[in-house]
PDB file of C-alpha atoms in Angstrom:
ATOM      1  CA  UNK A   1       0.000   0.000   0.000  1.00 32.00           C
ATOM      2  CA  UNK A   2       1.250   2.988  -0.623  1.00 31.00           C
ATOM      3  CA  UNK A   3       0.581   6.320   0.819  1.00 35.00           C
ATOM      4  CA  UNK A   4       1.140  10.102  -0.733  1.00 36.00           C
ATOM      5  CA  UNK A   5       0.372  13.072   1.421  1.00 39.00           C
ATOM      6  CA  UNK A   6       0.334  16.883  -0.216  1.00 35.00           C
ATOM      7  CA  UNK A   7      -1.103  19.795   1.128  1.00 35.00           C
ATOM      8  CA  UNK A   8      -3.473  22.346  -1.198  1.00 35.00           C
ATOM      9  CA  UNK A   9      -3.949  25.815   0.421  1.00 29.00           C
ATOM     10  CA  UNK A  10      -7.777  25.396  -0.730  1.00 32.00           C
ATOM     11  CA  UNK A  11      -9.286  22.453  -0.775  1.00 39.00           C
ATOM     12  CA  UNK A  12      -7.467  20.566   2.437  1.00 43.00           C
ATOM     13  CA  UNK A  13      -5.545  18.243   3.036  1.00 44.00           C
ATOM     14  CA  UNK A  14      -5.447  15.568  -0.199  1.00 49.00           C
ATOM     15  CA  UNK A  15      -4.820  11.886   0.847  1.00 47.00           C
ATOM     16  CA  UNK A  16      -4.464   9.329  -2.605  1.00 49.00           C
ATOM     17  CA  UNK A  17      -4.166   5.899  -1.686  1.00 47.00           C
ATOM     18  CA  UNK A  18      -3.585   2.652  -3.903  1.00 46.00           C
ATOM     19  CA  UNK A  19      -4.358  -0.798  -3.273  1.00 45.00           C
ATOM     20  CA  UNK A  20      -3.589  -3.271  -5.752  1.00 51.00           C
ATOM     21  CA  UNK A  21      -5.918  -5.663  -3.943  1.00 65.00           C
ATOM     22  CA  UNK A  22      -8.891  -3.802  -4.859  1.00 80.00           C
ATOM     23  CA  UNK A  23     -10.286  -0.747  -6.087  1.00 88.00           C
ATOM     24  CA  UNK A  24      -8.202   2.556  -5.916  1.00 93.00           C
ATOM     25  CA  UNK A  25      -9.414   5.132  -3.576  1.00 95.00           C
ATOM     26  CA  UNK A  26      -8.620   8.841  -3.249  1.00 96.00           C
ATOM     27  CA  UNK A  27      -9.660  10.850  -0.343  1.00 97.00           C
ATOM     28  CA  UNK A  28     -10.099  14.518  -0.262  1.00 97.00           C
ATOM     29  CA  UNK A  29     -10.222  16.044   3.066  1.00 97.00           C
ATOM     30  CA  UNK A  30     -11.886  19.575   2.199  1.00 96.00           C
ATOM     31  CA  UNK A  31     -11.157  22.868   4.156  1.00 94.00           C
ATOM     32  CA  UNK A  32     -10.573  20.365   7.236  1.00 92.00           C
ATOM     33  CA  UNK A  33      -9.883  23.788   9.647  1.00 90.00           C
ATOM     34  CA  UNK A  34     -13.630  24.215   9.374  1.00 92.00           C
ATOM     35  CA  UNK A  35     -14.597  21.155   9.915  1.00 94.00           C
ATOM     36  CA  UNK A  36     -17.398  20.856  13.633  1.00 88.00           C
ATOM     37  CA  UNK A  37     -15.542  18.842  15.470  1.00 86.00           C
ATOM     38  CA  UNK A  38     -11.583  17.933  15.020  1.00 88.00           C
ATOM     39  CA  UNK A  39      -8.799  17.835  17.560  1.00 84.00           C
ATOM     40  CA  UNK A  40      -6.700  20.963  18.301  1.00 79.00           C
ATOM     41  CA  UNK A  41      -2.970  19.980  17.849  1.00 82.00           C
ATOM     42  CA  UNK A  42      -2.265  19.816  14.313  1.00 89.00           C
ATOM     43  CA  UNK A  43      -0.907  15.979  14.859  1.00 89.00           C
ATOM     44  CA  UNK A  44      -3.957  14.563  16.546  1.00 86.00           C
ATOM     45  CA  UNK A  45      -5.596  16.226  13.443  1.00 90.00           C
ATOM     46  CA  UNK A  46      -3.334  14.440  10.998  1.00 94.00           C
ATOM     47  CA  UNK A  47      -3.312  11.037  13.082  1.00 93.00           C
ATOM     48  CA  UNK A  48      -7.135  11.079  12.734  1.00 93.00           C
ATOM     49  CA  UNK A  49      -7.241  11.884   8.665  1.00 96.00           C
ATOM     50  CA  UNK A  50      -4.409   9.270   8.272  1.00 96.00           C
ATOM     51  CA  UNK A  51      -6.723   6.562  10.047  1.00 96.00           C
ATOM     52  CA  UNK A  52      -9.941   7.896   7.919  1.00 97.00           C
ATOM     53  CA  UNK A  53      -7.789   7.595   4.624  1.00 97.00           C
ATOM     54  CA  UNK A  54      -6.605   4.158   5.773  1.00 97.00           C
ATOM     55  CA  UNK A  55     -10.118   3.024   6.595  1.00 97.00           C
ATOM     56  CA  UNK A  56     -10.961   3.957   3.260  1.00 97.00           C
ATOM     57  CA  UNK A  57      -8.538   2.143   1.989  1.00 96.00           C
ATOM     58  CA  UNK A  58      -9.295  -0.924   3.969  1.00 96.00           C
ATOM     59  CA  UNK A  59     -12.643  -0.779   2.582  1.00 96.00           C
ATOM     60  CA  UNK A  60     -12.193  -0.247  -0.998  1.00 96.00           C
ATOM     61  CA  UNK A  61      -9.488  -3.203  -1.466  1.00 95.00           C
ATOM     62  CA  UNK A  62     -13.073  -5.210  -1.116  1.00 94.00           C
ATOM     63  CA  UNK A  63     -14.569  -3.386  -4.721  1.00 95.00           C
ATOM     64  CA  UNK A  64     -13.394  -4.792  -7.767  1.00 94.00           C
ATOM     65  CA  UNK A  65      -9.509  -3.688  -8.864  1.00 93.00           C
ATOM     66  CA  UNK A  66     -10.698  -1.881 -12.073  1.00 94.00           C
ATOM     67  CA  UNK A  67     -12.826   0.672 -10.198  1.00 95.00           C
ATOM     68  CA  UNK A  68     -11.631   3.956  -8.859  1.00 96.00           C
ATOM     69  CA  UNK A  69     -13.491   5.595  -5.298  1.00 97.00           C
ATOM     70  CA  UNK A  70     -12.956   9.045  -4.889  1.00 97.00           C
ATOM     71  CA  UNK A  71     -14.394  10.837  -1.871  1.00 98.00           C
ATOM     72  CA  UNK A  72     -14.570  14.631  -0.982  1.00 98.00           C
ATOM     73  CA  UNK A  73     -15.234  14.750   2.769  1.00 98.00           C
ATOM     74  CA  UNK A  74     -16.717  18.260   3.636  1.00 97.00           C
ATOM     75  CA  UNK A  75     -17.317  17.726   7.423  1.00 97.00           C
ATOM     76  CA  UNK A  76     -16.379  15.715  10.550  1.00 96.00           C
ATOM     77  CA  UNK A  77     -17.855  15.575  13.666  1.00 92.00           C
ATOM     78  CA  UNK A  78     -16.276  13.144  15.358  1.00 92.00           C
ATOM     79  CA  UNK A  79     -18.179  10.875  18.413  1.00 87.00           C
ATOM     80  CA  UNK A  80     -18.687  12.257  21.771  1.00 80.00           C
ATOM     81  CA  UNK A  81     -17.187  16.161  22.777  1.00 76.00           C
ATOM     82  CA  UNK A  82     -13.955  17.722  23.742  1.00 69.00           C
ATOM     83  CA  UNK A  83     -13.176  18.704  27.041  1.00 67.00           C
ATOM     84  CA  UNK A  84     -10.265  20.377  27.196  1.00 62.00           C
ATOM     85  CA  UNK A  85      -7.011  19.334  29.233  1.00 62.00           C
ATOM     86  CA  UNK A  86      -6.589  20.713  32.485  1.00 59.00           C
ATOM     87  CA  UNK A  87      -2.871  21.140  32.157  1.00 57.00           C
ATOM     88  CA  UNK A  88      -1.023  22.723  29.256  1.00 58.00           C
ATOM     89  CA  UNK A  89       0.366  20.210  27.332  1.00 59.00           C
ATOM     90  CA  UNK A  90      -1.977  17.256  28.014  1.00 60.00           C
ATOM     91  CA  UNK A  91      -4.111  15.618  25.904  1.00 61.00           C
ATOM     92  CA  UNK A  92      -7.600  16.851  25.636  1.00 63.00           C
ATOM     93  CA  UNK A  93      -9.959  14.195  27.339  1.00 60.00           C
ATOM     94  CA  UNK A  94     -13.015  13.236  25.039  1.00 62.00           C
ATOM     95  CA  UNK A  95     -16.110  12.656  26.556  1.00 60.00           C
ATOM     96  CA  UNK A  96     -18.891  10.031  24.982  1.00 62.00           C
ATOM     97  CA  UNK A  97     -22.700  10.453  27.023  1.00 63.00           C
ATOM     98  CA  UNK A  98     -24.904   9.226  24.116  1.00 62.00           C
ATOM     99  CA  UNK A  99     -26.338  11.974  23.695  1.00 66.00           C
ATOM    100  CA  UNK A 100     -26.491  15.207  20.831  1.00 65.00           C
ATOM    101  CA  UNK A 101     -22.770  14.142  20.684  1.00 83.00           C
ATOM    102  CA  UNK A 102     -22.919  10.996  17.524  1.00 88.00           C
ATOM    103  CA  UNK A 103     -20.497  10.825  14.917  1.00 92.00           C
ATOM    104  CA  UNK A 104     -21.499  11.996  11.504  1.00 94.00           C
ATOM    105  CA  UNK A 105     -19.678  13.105   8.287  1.00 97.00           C
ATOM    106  CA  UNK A 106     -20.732  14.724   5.229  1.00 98.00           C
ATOM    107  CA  UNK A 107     -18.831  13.548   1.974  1.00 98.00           C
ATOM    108  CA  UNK A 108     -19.137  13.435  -2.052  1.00 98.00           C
ATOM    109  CA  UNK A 109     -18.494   9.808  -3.406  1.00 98.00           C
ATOM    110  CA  UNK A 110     -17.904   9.260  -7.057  1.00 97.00           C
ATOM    111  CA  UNK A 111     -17.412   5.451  -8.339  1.00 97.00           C
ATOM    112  CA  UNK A 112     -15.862   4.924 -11.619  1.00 96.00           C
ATOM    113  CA  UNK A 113     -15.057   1.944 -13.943  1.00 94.00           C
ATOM    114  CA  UNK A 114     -12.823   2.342 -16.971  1.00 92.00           C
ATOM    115  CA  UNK A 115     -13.496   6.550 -16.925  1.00 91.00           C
ATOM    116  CA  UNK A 116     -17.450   5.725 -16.506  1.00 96.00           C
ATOM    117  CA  UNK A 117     -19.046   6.831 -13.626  1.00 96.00           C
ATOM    118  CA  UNK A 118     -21.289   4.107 -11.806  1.00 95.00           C
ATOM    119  CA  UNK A 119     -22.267   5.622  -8.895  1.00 95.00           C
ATOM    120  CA  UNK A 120     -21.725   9.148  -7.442  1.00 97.00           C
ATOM    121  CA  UNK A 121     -24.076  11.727  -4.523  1.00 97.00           C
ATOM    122  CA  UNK A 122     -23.765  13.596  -1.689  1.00 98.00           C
ATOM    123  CA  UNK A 123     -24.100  11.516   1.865  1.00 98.00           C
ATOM    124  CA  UNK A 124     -24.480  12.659   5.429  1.00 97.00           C
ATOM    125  CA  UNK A 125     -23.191   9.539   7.395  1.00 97.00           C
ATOM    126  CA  UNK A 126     -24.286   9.790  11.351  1.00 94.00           C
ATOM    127  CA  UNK A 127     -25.009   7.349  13.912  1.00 92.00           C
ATOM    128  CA  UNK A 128     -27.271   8.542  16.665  1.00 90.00           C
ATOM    129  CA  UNK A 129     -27.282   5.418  18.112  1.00 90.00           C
ATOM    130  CA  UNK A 130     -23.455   4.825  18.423  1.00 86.00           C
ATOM    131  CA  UNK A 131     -23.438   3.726  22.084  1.00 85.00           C
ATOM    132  CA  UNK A 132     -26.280   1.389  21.966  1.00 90.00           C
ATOM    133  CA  UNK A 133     -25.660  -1.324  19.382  1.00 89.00           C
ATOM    134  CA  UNK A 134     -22.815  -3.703  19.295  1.00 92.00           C
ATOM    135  CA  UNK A 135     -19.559  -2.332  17.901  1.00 91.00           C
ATOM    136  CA  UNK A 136     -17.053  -4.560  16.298  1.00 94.00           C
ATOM    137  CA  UNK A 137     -13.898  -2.573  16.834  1.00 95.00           C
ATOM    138  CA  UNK A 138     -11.866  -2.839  20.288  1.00 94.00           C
ATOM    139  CA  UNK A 139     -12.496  -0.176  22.775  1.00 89.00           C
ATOM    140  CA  UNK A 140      -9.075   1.071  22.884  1.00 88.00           C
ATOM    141  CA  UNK A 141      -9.096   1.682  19.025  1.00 91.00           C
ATOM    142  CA  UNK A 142      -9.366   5.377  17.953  1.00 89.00           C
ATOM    143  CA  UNK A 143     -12.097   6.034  15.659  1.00 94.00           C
ATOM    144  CA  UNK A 144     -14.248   3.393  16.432  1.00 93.00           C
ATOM    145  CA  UNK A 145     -17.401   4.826  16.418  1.00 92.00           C
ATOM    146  CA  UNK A 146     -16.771   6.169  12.814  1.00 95.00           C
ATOM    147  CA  UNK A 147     -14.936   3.454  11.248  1.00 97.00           C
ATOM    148  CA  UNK A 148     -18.662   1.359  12.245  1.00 97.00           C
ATOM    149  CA  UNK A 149     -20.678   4.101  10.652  1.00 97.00           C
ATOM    150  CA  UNK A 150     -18.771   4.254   7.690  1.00 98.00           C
ATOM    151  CA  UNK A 151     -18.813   0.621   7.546  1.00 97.00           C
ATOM    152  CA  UNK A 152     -22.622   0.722   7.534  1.00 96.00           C
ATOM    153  CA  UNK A 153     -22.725   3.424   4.890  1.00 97.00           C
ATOM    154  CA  UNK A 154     -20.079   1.360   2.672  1.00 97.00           C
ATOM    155  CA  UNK A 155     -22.028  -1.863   2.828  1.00 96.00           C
ATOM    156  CA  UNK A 156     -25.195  -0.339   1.940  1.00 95.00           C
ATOM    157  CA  UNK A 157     -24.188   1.753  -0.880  1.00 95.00           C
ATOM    158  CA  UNK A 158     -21.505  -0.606  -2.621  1.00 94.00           C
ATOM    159  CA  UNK A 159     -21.642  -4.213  -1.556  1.00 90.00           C
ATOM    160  CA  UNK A 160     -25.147  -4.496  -1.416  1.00 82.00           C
ATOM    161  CA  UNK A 161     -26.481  -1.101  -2.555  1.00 66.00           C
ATOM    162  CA  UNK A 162     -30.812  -1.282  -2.858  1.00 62.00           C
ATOM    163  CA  UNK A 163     -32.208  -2.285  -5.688  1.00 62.00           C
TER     164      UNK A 163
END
């Protein structure tokens, strides 16, 4: 797998990924300093994008190799809220009740096969419920919360998208 990381002063932060497993995917993270909810430090900020674009990644290696994903995610709000640290130069704590505090994400998706577009909209991802159904990922693991929503949203529009 290999990973290229460039910086555009308008769009964001672009993250292209290949996978020769599956289907290439190429993540756009747009104007991410606006984005609702994203750590402060500029490396918890990169450390979660990384594990988004990796996710991503993950998930396309299961389309077939000849198609191309391309996503332009427009807003994060990640699960639970900040609280910030009590001492300079801790961590900020985050804080999960259940809540008004769910994950969501709003992105662009485009799927294309040999320069024809299959599939392509606008999605709002969110997961109200995120602390009352079973989640698959370990509790220590970053992101879990929205690695299971976008898991939800990936299996229902690509692996088996309504007919």
């Amino acid at each position: 797998m290999k990973f290229v990381f460039g910086i555009l002063m308008v769009a964001g932060l672009l993250l292209v990924a290949s996978n020769n497993a599956g289907a290439a995917v190429t993540v756009t993270f747009v104007k991410s300093d606006a984005y609702s909810d994203m750590p402060r430090s500029d490396r918890d900020k990169e450390q979660i994008l990384k594990l988004l674009l990796e996710h991503f990644t993950k998930l396309a290696a299961k389309l077939p190799s000849d198609q191309e994903l391309k996503i332009e995610i427009s807003d994060i709000d990640l699960a639970g809220r900040i609280e910030p640290a009590a001492l300079r130069g801790t961590q900020d704590l985050r804080i999960l009740r259940g809540q008004a505090d769910w994950p969501s994400m709003q992105l662009h998706y485009s799927l294309e096969s040999n320069g024809q577009t299959l599939q392509s909209g606008d999605d709002k991802l969110a997961d109200m419920t995120y602390l009352d159904h079973y989640n698959r990922y370990p509790s220590g693991e970053l992101l879990r919360y929205e690695k299971q929503m976008i898991d939800s949203w990936f299996q229902k529009k690509f692996i088996a998208p309504p007919k």
